[in-house]
């Protein structure tokens, strides 16, 4: 483009050409004021700048640079951690990030192709721990790549190794009896792993016993079969940790002879005319408080002896808690009824009745008056 044109190159002067048609005389000749000359120079400078811009645009278009526009701008935050305890400081960085909608990158993480939207790749996986340090942290990493075709057709891949730390989840146990479980009983506990938050949906297994998963997340019933139980906790197929429990024997019940719910006084005894009484198996108070569904005992076998002056007069065997004294013939005032409780049964939390083996024979003596 010729900016220093003579009059014969300008259509405006076709009908009335000047005497001196040269560029110099036309723009800066005799009679041209200084202001007019400066204005002409400014006009020429503007035309030169416009030509430079057009030239750059043409060059950019020829290599594709005209398509590279960072037109996707958003605010981005990089917090040190998203969960902080009350009283702790929350720290983060805020900045603007920009991407070009003209470029569609391919992103991967550890070889997995990611979904990309507005220039961002979304990566999600279940963190796995192992080899925790003293602080309970396991150092892990993955390799991220972003591949783009830049203007001009040049392929470029950016690679980085991203490190992160997996914290050992803390297992919290809630139970009426955390210190130990009871053998062959339905010990109900709640297992929480606060670090997993809404992702917590555990499964359980046990060594040394059986487990029954509860209706709510984290609830589990442990039925110990040995002196020790190891409860294993997993989440989404990943092992979280284990918790060990000691196992106690069920305490033997106390046997009380009662008449219509009132305990018989072994010192004063009962009238010789008393027709019957019951043998009630009373569970240990602490055990019954922890596991009321497993603390239901009943007498299964007892021997009732009528004793006079240290010698047996008659006897009867009962297979329930109810004792009919009318079957003891020849009762007299001053005699003693000596009861040997031989076997006791227990109904467990499932309603199943089983022999209670942790029971030694007991004796109760009741005088007749």
C-alpha positions as a LaTeX table, in Angstrom:
\begin{tabular}{lrrr}
\hline
Residue & $x$ (\AA) & $y$ (\AA) & $z$ (\AA) \\
\hline
Unk1 & 0.00 & 0.00 & 0.00 \\
Unk2 & 1.43 & 3.38 & $-1.10$ \\
Unk3 & 0.80 & 6.07 & 1.50 \\
Unk4 & 2.91 & 8.80 & $-0.19$ \\
Unk5 & 0.61 & 9.19 & $-3.19$ \\
Unk6 & 0.79 & 11.98 & $-5.79$ \\
Unk7 & $-2.33$ & 13.84 & $-6.96$ \\
Unk8 & $-2.67$ & 11.70 & $-10.09$ \\
Unk9 & $-3.08$ & 8.65 & $-7.78$ \\
Unk10 & $-5.96$ & 10.19 & $-5.87$ \\
Unk11 & $-9.43$ & 10.08 & $-7.59$ \\
Unk12 & $-10.44$ & 13.32 & $-5.85$ \\
Unk13 & $-8.10$ & 15.30 & $-8.14$ \\
Unk14 & $-9.09$ & 13.70 & $-11.44$ \\
Unk15 & $-11.23$ & 16.68 & $-12.58$ \\
Unk16 & $-9.02$ & 19.50 & $-11.23$ \\
Unk17 & $-5.39$ & 18.41 & $-10.92$ \\
Unk18 & $-3.05$ & 20.83 & $-9.06$ \\
Unk19 & $-0.15$ & 22.56 & $-10.77$ \\
Unk20 & 2.35 & 20.51 & $-8.78$ \\
Unk21 & 0.86 & 17.01 & $-8.27$ \\
Unk22 & 3.74 & 15.66 & $-6.15$ \\
Unk23 & 3.08 & 14.19 & $-2.67$ \\
Unk24 & 5.36 & 16.72 & $-1.00$ \\
Unk25 & 3.78 & 19.76 & $-2.63$ \\
Unk26 & 0.25 & 18.41 & $-2.21$ \\
Unk27 & 0.56 & 17.89 & 1.58 \\
Unk28 & 3.30 & 20.25 & 2.68 \\
Unk29 & 3.60 & 22.83 & $-0.12$ \\
Unk30 & 3.53 & 26.59 & $-0.09$ \\
Unk31 & 0.70 & 27.99 & 2.01 \\
Unk32 & 0.27 & 24.88 & 4.19 \\
Unk33 & 0.11 & 25.87 & 7.85 \\
Unk34 & 2.11 & 24.10 & 10.55 \\
Unk35 & $-1.08$ & 22.77 & 12.12 \\
Unk36 & $-2.27$ & 21.34 & 8.82 \\
Unk37 & 1.10 & 19.71 & 8.28 \\
Unk38 & 1.03 & 18.10 & 11.74 \\
Unk39 & $-2.50$ & 16.88 & 11.14 \\
Unk40 & $-1.38$ & 15.26 & 7.90 \\
Unk41 & 1.48 & 13.53 & 9.70 \\
Unk42 & $-0.90$ & 12.22 & 12.42 \\
Unk43 & $-3.23$ & 10.87 & 9.75 \\
Unk44 & $-0.37$ & 9.07 & 8.07 \\
Unk45 & 0.72 & 7.58 & 11.43 \\
Unk46 & $-2.79$ & 6.25 & 12.05 \\
Unk47 & $-2.91$ & 4.68 & 8.61 \\
Unk48 & 0.45 & 3.02 & 9.23 \\
Unk49 & $-0.77$ & 1.56 & 12.58 \\
Unk50 & $-3.95$ & 0.22 & 10.94 \\
Unk51 & $-1.88$ & $-1.42$ & 8.25 \\
Unk52 & 0.37 & $-3.01$ & 10.88 \\
Unk53 & $-2.68$ & $-4.43$ & 12.71 \\
Unk54 & $-4.07$ & $-5.88$ & 9.48 \\
Unk55 & $-0.71$ & $-7.40$ & 8.69 \\
Unk56 & $-0.46$ & $-9.05$ & 12.11 \\
Unk57 & $-4.02$ & $-10.39$ & 11.86 \\
Unk58 & $-3.22$ & $-11.88$ & 8.47 \\
Unk59 & $-0.05$ & $-13.51$ & 9.80 \\
Unk60 & $-1.92$ & $-14.89$ & 12.84 \\
Unk61 & $-4.65$ & $-16.31$ & 10.65 \\
Unk62 & $-2.07$ & $-18.00$ & 8.45 \\
Unk63 & $-0.72$ & $-20.02$ & 11.43 \\
Unk64 & $-4.04$ & $-20.45$ & 13.25 \\
Unk65 & $-3.20$ & $-18.10$ & 16.13 \\
Unk66 & $-6.33$ & $-16.14$ & 15.46 \\
Unk67 & $-8.35$ & $-19.06$ & 16.86 \\
Unk68 & $-6.53$ & $-19.06$ & 20.26 \\
Unk69 & $-8.68$ & $-16.95$ & 22.54 \\
Unk70 & $-8.84$ & $-17.44$ & 26.30 \\
Unk71 & $-12.55$ & $-16.88$ & 26.53 \\
Unk72 & $-13.44$ & $-19.23$ & 29.41 \\
Unk73 & $-12.57$ & $-17.39$ & 32.61 \\
Unk74 & $-13.54$ & $-18.50$ & 36.12 \\
Unk75 & $-12.60$ & $-18.01$ & 39.74 \\
Unk76 & $-10.58$ & $-20.87$ & 41.21 \\
Unk77 & $-9.76$ & $-21.60$ & 44.84 \\
Unk78 & $-7.03$ & $-23.86$ & 46.20 \\
Unk79 & $-7.72$ & $-24.49$ & 49.90 \\
Unk80 & $-5.09$ & $-26.23$ & 51.97 \\
Unk81 & $-7.89$ & $-28.44$ & 53.26 \\
Unk82 & $-11.66$ & $-28.36$ & 52.96 \\
Unk83 & $-12.38$ & $-29.70$ & 56.45 \\
Unk84 & $-11.04$ & $-27.78$ & 59.43 \\
Unk85 & $-11.68$ & $-28.14$ & 63.13 \\
Unk86 & $-13.31$ & $-25.37$ & 65.12 \\
Unk87 & $-10.61$ & $-22.96$ & 66.23 \\
Unk88 & $-8.23$ & $-23.93$ & 63.41 \\
Unk89 & $-7.31$ & $-21.60$ & 60.53 \\
Unk90 & $-8.75$ & $-22.04$ & 57.05 \\
Unk91 & $-6.27$ & $-21.11$ & 54.31 \\
Unk92 & $-6.86$ & $-20.90$ & 50.57 \\
Unk93 & $-5.70$ & $-19.19$ & 47.36 \\
Unk94 & $-8.09$ & $-17.38$ & 45.01 \\
Unk95 & $-7.21$ & $-16.62$ & 41.40 \\
Unk96 & $-8.65$ & $-16.38$ & 37.91 \\
Unk97 & $-8.10$ & $-19.28$ & 35.58 \\
Unk98 & $-8.61$ & $-19.03$ & 31.83 \\
Unk99 & $-9.02$ & $-21.56$ & 29.05 \\
Unk100 & $-9.65$ & $-21.43$ & 25.33 \\
Unk101 & $-12.86$ & $-22.88$ & 23.98 \\
Unk102 & $-11.07$ & $-23.27$ & 20.64 \\
Unk103 & $-8.82$ & $-25.98$ & 22.09 \\
Unk104 & $-10.23$ & $-29.34$ & 23.23 \\
Unk105 & $-7.53$ & $-31.01$ & 25.33 \\
Unk106 & $-7.23$ & $-34.70$ & 26.08 \\
Unk107 & $-6.59$ & $-35.37$ & 29.76 \\
Unk108 & $-5.59$ & $-38.54$ & 31.57 \\
Unk109 & $-4.78$ & $-39.53$ & 35.13 \\
Unk110 & $-2.77$ & $-42.72$ & 35.65 \\
Unk111 & $-3.77$ & $-43.73$ & 32.13 \\
Unk112 & $-7.52$ & $-43.16$ & 32.60 \\
Unk113 & $-9.06$ & $-40.72$ & 30.11 \\
Unk114 & $-10.97$ & $-37.97$ & 31.89 \\
Unk115 & $-14.18$ & $-36.19$ & 31.06 \\
Unk116 & $-13.34$ & $-32.63$ & 30.00 \\
Unk117 & $-15.72$ & $-29.68$ & 30.27 \\
Unk118 & $-14.80$ & $-26.00$ & 29.77 \\
Unk119 & $-11.15$ & $-26.90$ & 29.72 \\
Unk120 & $-11.25$ & $-28.84$ & 32.99 \\
Unk121 & $-10.81$ & $-32.56$ & 33.51 \\
Unk122 & $-12.70$ & $-34.32$ & 36.28 \\
Unk123 & $-10.95$ & $-37.15$ & 38.11 \\
Unk124 & $-12.51$ & $-39.24$ & 40.85 \\
Unk125 & $-11.24$ & $-42.37$ & 42.57 \\
Unk126 & $-11.37$ & $-44.18$ & 45.88 \\
Unk127 & $-8.26$ & $-43.43$ & 47.90 \\
Unk128 & $-6.25$ & $-46.40$ & 49.11 \\
Unk129 & $-3.84$ & $-46.22$ & 52.00 \\
Unk130 & $-1.07$ & $-48.45$ & 53.28 \\
Unk131 & 2.39 & $-47.93$ & 54.80 \\
Unk132 & 1.26 & $-45.12$ & 57.10 \\
Unk133 & 3.87 & $-42.96$ & 58.81 \\
Unk134 & 3.93 & $-41.88$ & 62.45 \\
Unk135 & 1.31 & $-39.23$ & 61.78 \\
Unk136 & $-0.99$ & $-41.80$ & 60.19 \\
Unk137 & $-0.41$ & $-40.52$ & 56.63 \\
Unk138 & 0.33 & $-42.55$ & 53.51 \\
Unk139 & 2.07 & $-40.71$ & 50.65 \\
Unk140 & 0.48 & $-41.47$ & 47.27 \\
Unk141 & 0.68 & $-39.99$ & 43.77 \\
Unk142 & $-0.73$ & $-40.18$ & 40.27 \\
Unk143 & 0.51 & $-38.99$ & 36.86 \\
Unk144 & $-1.64$ & $-36.43$ & 35.08 \\
Unk145 & $-1.30$ & $-35.51$ & 31.41 \\
Unk146 & $-2.91$ & $-32.83$ & 29.23 \\
Unk147 & $-2.47$ & $-33.14$ & 25.46 \\
Unk148 & $-3.42$ & $-30.26$ & 23.15 \\
Unk149 & $-3.00$ & $-29.38$ & 19.50 \\
Unk150 & $-1.72$ & $-25.81$ & 19.45 \\
Unk151 & $-2.38$ & $-23.35$ & 16.59 \\
Unk152 & $-0.27$ & $-24.32$ & 13.67 \\
Unk153 & $-0.90$ & $-28.04$ & 14.21 \\
Unk154 & 1.79 & $-28.66$ & 16.82 \\
Unk155 & 0.88 & $-31.37$ & 19.37 \\
Unk156 & 2.03 & $-30.73$ & 22.93 \\
Unk157 & 1.64 & $-32.86$ & 26.07 \\
Unk158 & 2.06 & $-31.51$ & 29.59 \\
Unk159 & 2.91 & $-34.10$ & 32.26 \\
Unk160 & 3.02 & $-33.77$ & 36.03 \\
Unk161 & 3.19 & $-36.13$ & 39.00 \\
Unk162 & 0.63 & $-35.07$ & 41.58 \\
Unk163 & 1.29 & $-36.08$ & 45.18 \\
Unk164 & $-1.36$ & $-36.41$ & 47.87 \\
Unk165 & $-1.65$ & $-37.98$ & 51.31 \\
Unk166 & $-4.15$ & $-40.54$ & 52.54 \\
Unk167 & $-4.99$ & $-40.32$ & 56.24 \\
Unk168 & $-5.50$ & $-43.53$ & 58.18 \\
Unk169 & $-9.22$ & $-43.62$ & 59.02 \\
Unk170 & $-9.98$ & $-43.68$ & 62.73 \\
Unk171 & $-12.51$ & $-46.32$ & 63.72 \\
Unk172 & $-14.83$ & $-45.27$ & 66.53 \\
Unk173 & $-16.81$ & $-47.89$ & 68.45 \\
Unk174 & $-20.02$ & $-47.13$ & 70.32 \\
Unk175 & $-21.42$ & $-49.89$ & 72.50 \\
Unk176 & $-23.02$ & $-50.48$ & 75.87 \\
Unk177 & $-19.99$ & $-52.65$ & 76.67 \\
Unk178 & $-16.97$ & $-51.53$ & 74.65 \\
Unk179 & $-14.37$ & $-53.22$ & 76.82 \\
Unk180 & $-15.52$ & $-56.77$ & 76.11 \\
Unk181 & $-18.21$ & $-58.77$ & 74.38 \\
Unk182 & $-20.21$ & $-61.69$ & 75.76 \\
Unk183 & $-19.84$ & $-65.20$ & 74.35 \\
Unk184 & $-22.69$ & $-66.46$ & 72.13 \\
Unk185 & $-24.64$ & $-63.23$ & 72.60 \\
Unk186 & $-25.86$ & $-60.60$ & 70.16 \\
Unk187 & $-23.51$ & $-57.75$ & 71.04 \\
Unk188 & $-24.83$ & $-54.69$ & 69.20 \\
Unk189 & $-22.28$ & $-52.00$ & 68.38 \\
Unk190 & $-22.03$ & $-48.98$ & 66.10 \\
Unk191 & $-18.87$ & $-48.44$ & 64.07 \\
Unk192 & $-18.15$ & $-44.92$ & 62.80 \\
Unk193 & $-15.36$ & $-43.66$ & 60.55 \\
Unk194 & $-15.83$ & $-39.85$ & 60.62 \\
Unk195 & $-13.17$ & $-39.20$ & 57.97 \\
Unk196 & $-15.28$ & $-40.90$ & 55.28 \\
Unk197 & $-18.27$ & $-38.61$ & 55.76 \\
Unk198 & $-21.14$ & $-39.29$ & 53.36 \\
Unk199 & $-19.03$ & $-41.92$ & 51.55 \\
Unk200 & $-19.29$ & $-44.22$ & 54.56 \\
Unk201 & $-21.14$ & $-47.43$ & 53.73 \\
Unk202 & $-19.26$ & $-50.18$ & 55.55 \\
Unk203 & $-19.21$ & $-53.94$ & 55.36 \\
Unk204 & $-18.03$ & $-56.19$ & 58.18 \\
Unk205 & $-16.41$ & $-59.54$ & 58.72 \\
Unk206 & $-15.04$ & $-61.16$ & 61.85 \\
Unk207 & $-12.51$ & $-63.70$ & 62.98 \\
Unk208 & $-13.58$ & $-65.61$ & 66.05 \\
Unk209 & $-17.28$ & $-64.92$ & 65.63 \\
Unk210 & $-20.20$ & $-64.13$ & 63.36 \\
Unk211 & $-21.53$ & $-60.72$ & 62.32 \\
Unk212 & $-24.98$ & $-59.47$ & 61.36 \\
Unk213 & $-25.19$ & $-56.13$ & 59.59 \\
Unk214 & $-27.72$ & $-53.72$ & 61.05 \\
Unk215 & $-30.42$ & $-51.71$ & 59.32 \\
Unk216 & $-28.45$ & $-48.46$ & 59.57 \\
Unk217 & $-25.00$ & $-47.66$ & 58.27 \\
Unk218 & $-22.35$ & $-48.67$ & 60.79 \\
Unk219 & $-24.60$ & $-50.86$ & 62.93 \\
Unk220 & $-23.47$ & $-54.45$ & 63.41 \\
Unk221 & $-24.20$ & $-57.33$ & 65.78 \\
Unk222 & $-21.25$ & $-59.51$ & 66.81 \\
Unk223 & $-21.79$ & $-63.06$ & 68.07 \\
Unk224 & $-18.48$ & $-64.20$ & 69.59 \\
Unk225 & $-17.52$ & $-67.88$ & 69.32 \\
Unk226 & $-14.06$ & $-67.70$ & 70.94 \\
Unk227 & $-12.12$ & $-65.80$ & 73.60 \\
Unk228 & $-11.22$ & $-63.00$ & 71.17 \\
Unk229 & $-12.95$ & $-61.42$ & 68.17 \\
Unk230 & $-11.31$ & $-59.32$ & 65.45 \\
Unk231 & $-13.84$ & $-57.14$ & 63.63 \\
Unk232 & $-12.74$ & $-56.13$ & 60.12 \\
Unk233 & $-14.19$ & $-52.95$ & 58.61 \\
Unk234 & $-14.21$ & $-52.26$ & 54.85 \\
Unk235 & $-15.73$ & $-49.49$ & 52.77 \\
Unk236 & $-16.42$ & $-49.64$ & 49.03 \\
Unk237 & $-14.34$ & $-52.80$ & 48.84 \\
Unk238 & $-11.34$ & $-51.21$ & 50.57 \\
Unk239 & $-10.10$ & $-52.47$ & 53.92 \\
Unk240 & $-10.27$ & $-49.70$ & 56.54 \\
Unk241 & $-9.00$ & $-51.40$ & 59.66 \\
Unk242 & $-9.83$ & $-53.85$ & 62.42 \\
Unk243 & $-10.83$ & $-53.70$ & 66.05 \\
Unk244 & $-10.13$ & $-56.43$ & 68.58 \\
Unk245 & $-12.48$ & $-57.33$ & 71.42 \\
Unk246 & $-12.02$ & $-59.53$ & 74.43 \\
Unk247 & $-14.83$ & $-61.98$ & 75.11 \\
Unk248 & $-16.39$ & $-62.67$ & 78.50 \\
Unk249 & $-18.25$ & $-65.71$ & 79.71 \\
Unk250 & $-21.90$ & $-65.09$ & 80.50 \\
Unk251 & $-22.24$ & $-64.81$ & 84.28 \\
Unk252 & $-24.31$ & $-67.56$ & 85.83 \\
Unk253 & $-27.77$ & $-66.56$ & 87.02 \\
Unk254 & $-28.84$ & $-66.57$ & 90.64 \\
Unk255 & $-31.61$ & $-69.04$ & 91.53 \\
Unk256 & $-34.30$ & $-67.81$ & 93.88 \\
Unk257 & $-37.23$ & $-69.73$ & 95.34 \\
Unk258 & $-40.34$ & $-67.54$ & 95.22 \\
Unk259 & $-44.00$ & $-67.61$ & 96.04 \\
Unk260 & $-46.06$ & $-65.35$ & 93.80 \\
Unk261 & $-42.94$ & $-63.30$ & 93.02 \\
Unk262 & $-41.80$ & $-62.89$ & 96.64 \\
Unk263 & $-38.54$ & $-64.55$ & 97.61 \\
Unk264 & $-38.75$ & $-67.21$ & 100.32 \\
Unk265 & $-36.78$ & $-66.40$ & 103.46 \\
Unk266 & $-34.44$ & $-69.38$ & 103.96 \\
Unk267 & $-34.25$ & $-68.70$ & 107.72 \\
Unk268 & $-37.93$ & $-68.56$ & 108.56 \\
Unk269 & $-39.04$ & $-71.02$ & 105.87 \\
Unk270 & $-42.60$ & $-71.67$ & 104.67 \\
Unk271 & $-45.71$ & $-73.27$ & 106.15 \\
Unk272 & $-45.91$ & $-77.02$ & 105.70 \\
Unk273 & $-49.22$ & $-76.49$ & 103.91 \\
Unk274 & $-47.65$ & $-74.41$ & 101.13 \\
Unk275 & $-48.79$ & $-76.04$ & 97.88 \\
Unk276 & $-46.10$ & $-74.78$ & 95.50 \\
Unk277 & $-43.35$ & $-72.32$ & 94.73 \\
Unk278 & $-41.23$ & $-71.39$ & 91.73 \\
Unk279 & $-37.51$ & $-71.53$ & 91.01 \\
Unk280 & $-36.62$ & $-68.33$ & 89.14 \\
Unk281 & $-33.27$ & $-67.86$ & 87.37 \\
Unk282 & $-32.27$ & $-64.20$ & 87.79 \\
Unk283 & $-29.64$ & $-62.83$ & 85.41 \\
Unk284 & $-26.64$ & $-60.87$ & 86.64 \\
Unk285 & $-27.73$ & $-57.22$ & 86.88 \\
Unk286 & $-24.82$ & $-55.81$ & 84.86 \\
Unk287 & $-25.21$ & $-58.42$ & 82.12 \\
Unk288 & $-28.96$ & $-57.86$ & 81.96 \\
Unk289 & $-28.42$ & $-54.11$ & 81.60 \\
Unk290 & $-26.05$ & $-54.51$ & 78.64 \\
Unk291 & $-27.82$ & $-57.35$ & 76.85 \\
Unk292 & $-31.43$ & $-57.71$ & 78.01 \\
Unk293 & $-32.37$ & $-59.85$ & 75.00 \\
Unk294 & $-29.73$ & $-62.41$ & 75.97 \\
Unk295 & $-30.40$ & $-62.37$ & 79.72 \\
Unk296 & $-33.43$ & $-64.68$ & 79.85 \\
Unk297 & $-32.77$ & $-67.79$ & 81.94 \\
Unk298 & $-34.97$ & $-70.64$ & 83.13 \\
Unk299 & $-34.49$ & $-73.70$ & 85.30 \\
Unk300 & $-34.52$ & $-76.87$ & 83.20 \\
Unk301 & $-33.90$ & $-79.55$ & 85.83 \\
Unk302 & $-34.01$ & $-79.65$ & 89.62 \\
Unk303 & $-34.29$ & $-82.32$ & 92.31 \\
Unk304 & $-36.55$ & $-81.65$ & 95.30 \\
Unk305 & $-35.70$ & $-83.63$ & 98.45 \\
Unk306 & $-37.73$ & $-83.86$ & 101.66 \\
Unk307 & $-35.19$ & $-84.25$ & 104.50 \\
Unk308 & $-35.94$ & $-85.15$ & 108.12 \\
Unk309 & $-33.22$ & $-85.31$ & 110.74 \\
Unk310 & $-30.58$ & $-85.40$ & 108.02 \\
Unk311 & $-32.15$ & $-88.31$ & 106.13 \\
Unk312 & $-34.07$ & $-88.23$ & 102.89 \\
Unk313 & $-37.76$ & $-89.04$ & 103.15 \\
Unk314 & $-38.96$ & $-88.50$ & 99.58 \\
Unk315 & $-37.94$ & $-86.75$ & 96.41 \\
Unk316 & $-39.23$ & $-85.51$ & 93.10 \\
Unk317 & $-37.58$ & $-84.32$ & 89.90 \\
Unk318 & $-38.89$ & $-81.27$ & 88.02 \\
Unk319 & $-38.07$ & $-80.08$ & 84.50 \\
Unk320 & $-39.34$ & $-76.54$ & 84.85 \\
Unk321 & $-39.32$ & $-73.74$ & 87.36 \\
Unk322 & $-42.61$ & $-74.80$ & 88.97 \\
Unk323 & $-42.43$ & $-77.05$ & 92.07 \\
Unk324 & $-45.60$ & $-78.86$ & 93.30 \\
Unk325 & $-45.08$ & $-79.63$ & 97.00 \\
Unk326 & $-48.20$ & $-81.79$ & 97.13 \\
Unk327 & $-46.17$ & $-84.50$ & 95.46 \\
Unk328 & $-43.87$ & $-84.73$ & 98.47 \\
Unk329 & $-45.72$ & $-87.18$ & 100.69 \\
Unk330 & $-45.36$ & $-87.14$ & 104.47 \\
Unk331 & $-44.31$ & $-83.53$ & 105.02 \\
Unk332 & $-44.08$ & $-82.46$ & 108.67 \\
Unk333 & $-43.21$ & $-79.31$ & 110.57 \\
Unk334 & $-39.49$ & $-79.20$ & 111.17 \\
Unk335 & $-38.65$ & $-80.97$ & 107.93 \\
Unk336 & $-36.41$ & $-79.31$ & 105.35 \\
Unk337 & $-36.82$ & $-79.10$ & 101.62 \\
Unk338 & $-33.40$ & $-79.35$ & 99.97 \\
Unk339 & $-33.37$ & $-78.27$ & 96.33 \\
Unk340 & $-30.56$ & $-79.14$ & 93.92 \\
Unk341 & $-30.69$ & $-77.07$ & 90.72 \\
Unk342 & $-28.92$ & $-79.16$ & 88.10 \\
Unk343 & $-29.50$ & $-77.51$ & 84.73 \\
Unk344 & $-30.36$ & $-74.05$ & 83.45 \\
Unk345 & $-31.27$ & $-72.93$ & 79.91 \\
Unk346 & $-30.99$ & $-69.51$ & 78.26 \\
Unk347 & $-33.00$ & $-67.87$ & 75.49 \\
Unk348 & $-30.72$ & $-65.80$ & 73.23 \\
Unk349 & $-31.42$ & $-62.64$ & 71.24 \\
Unk350 & $-32.83$ & $-64.73$ & 68.37 \\
Unk351 & $-35.31$ & $-66.41$ & 70.69 \\
Unk352 & $-33.45$ & $-69.73$ & 70.49 \\
Unk353 & $-33.23$ & $-71.72$ & 73.74 \\
Unk354 & $-29.86$ & $-73.28$ & 74.50 \\
Unk355 & $-28.30$ & $-75.17$ & 77.37 \\
Unk356 & $-26.37$ & $-72.84$ & 79.67 \\
Unk357 & $-23.13$ & $-74.71$ & 80.24 \\
Unk358 & $-21.49$ & $-72.20$ & 82.55 \\
Unk359 & $-23.59$ & $-73.38$ & 85.47 \\
Unk360 & $-22.58$ & $-75.46$ & 88.47 \\
Unk361 & $-25.26$ & $-77.20$ & 90.57 \\
Unk362 & $-26.74$ & $-74.98$ & 93.29 \\
Unk363 & $-28.47$ & $-75.92$ & 96.55 \\
Unk364 & $-31.29$ & $-74.18$ & 98.37 \\
Unk365 & $-32.62$ & $-75.32$ & 101.76 \\
Unk366 & $-36.10$ & $-74.26$ & 102.90 \\
Unk367 & $-37.38$ & $-75.21$ & 106.39 \\
Unk368 & $-41.04$ & $-76.18$ & 106.87 \\
Unk369 & $-42.94$ & $-74.70$ & 109.76 \\
\hline
\end{tabular}
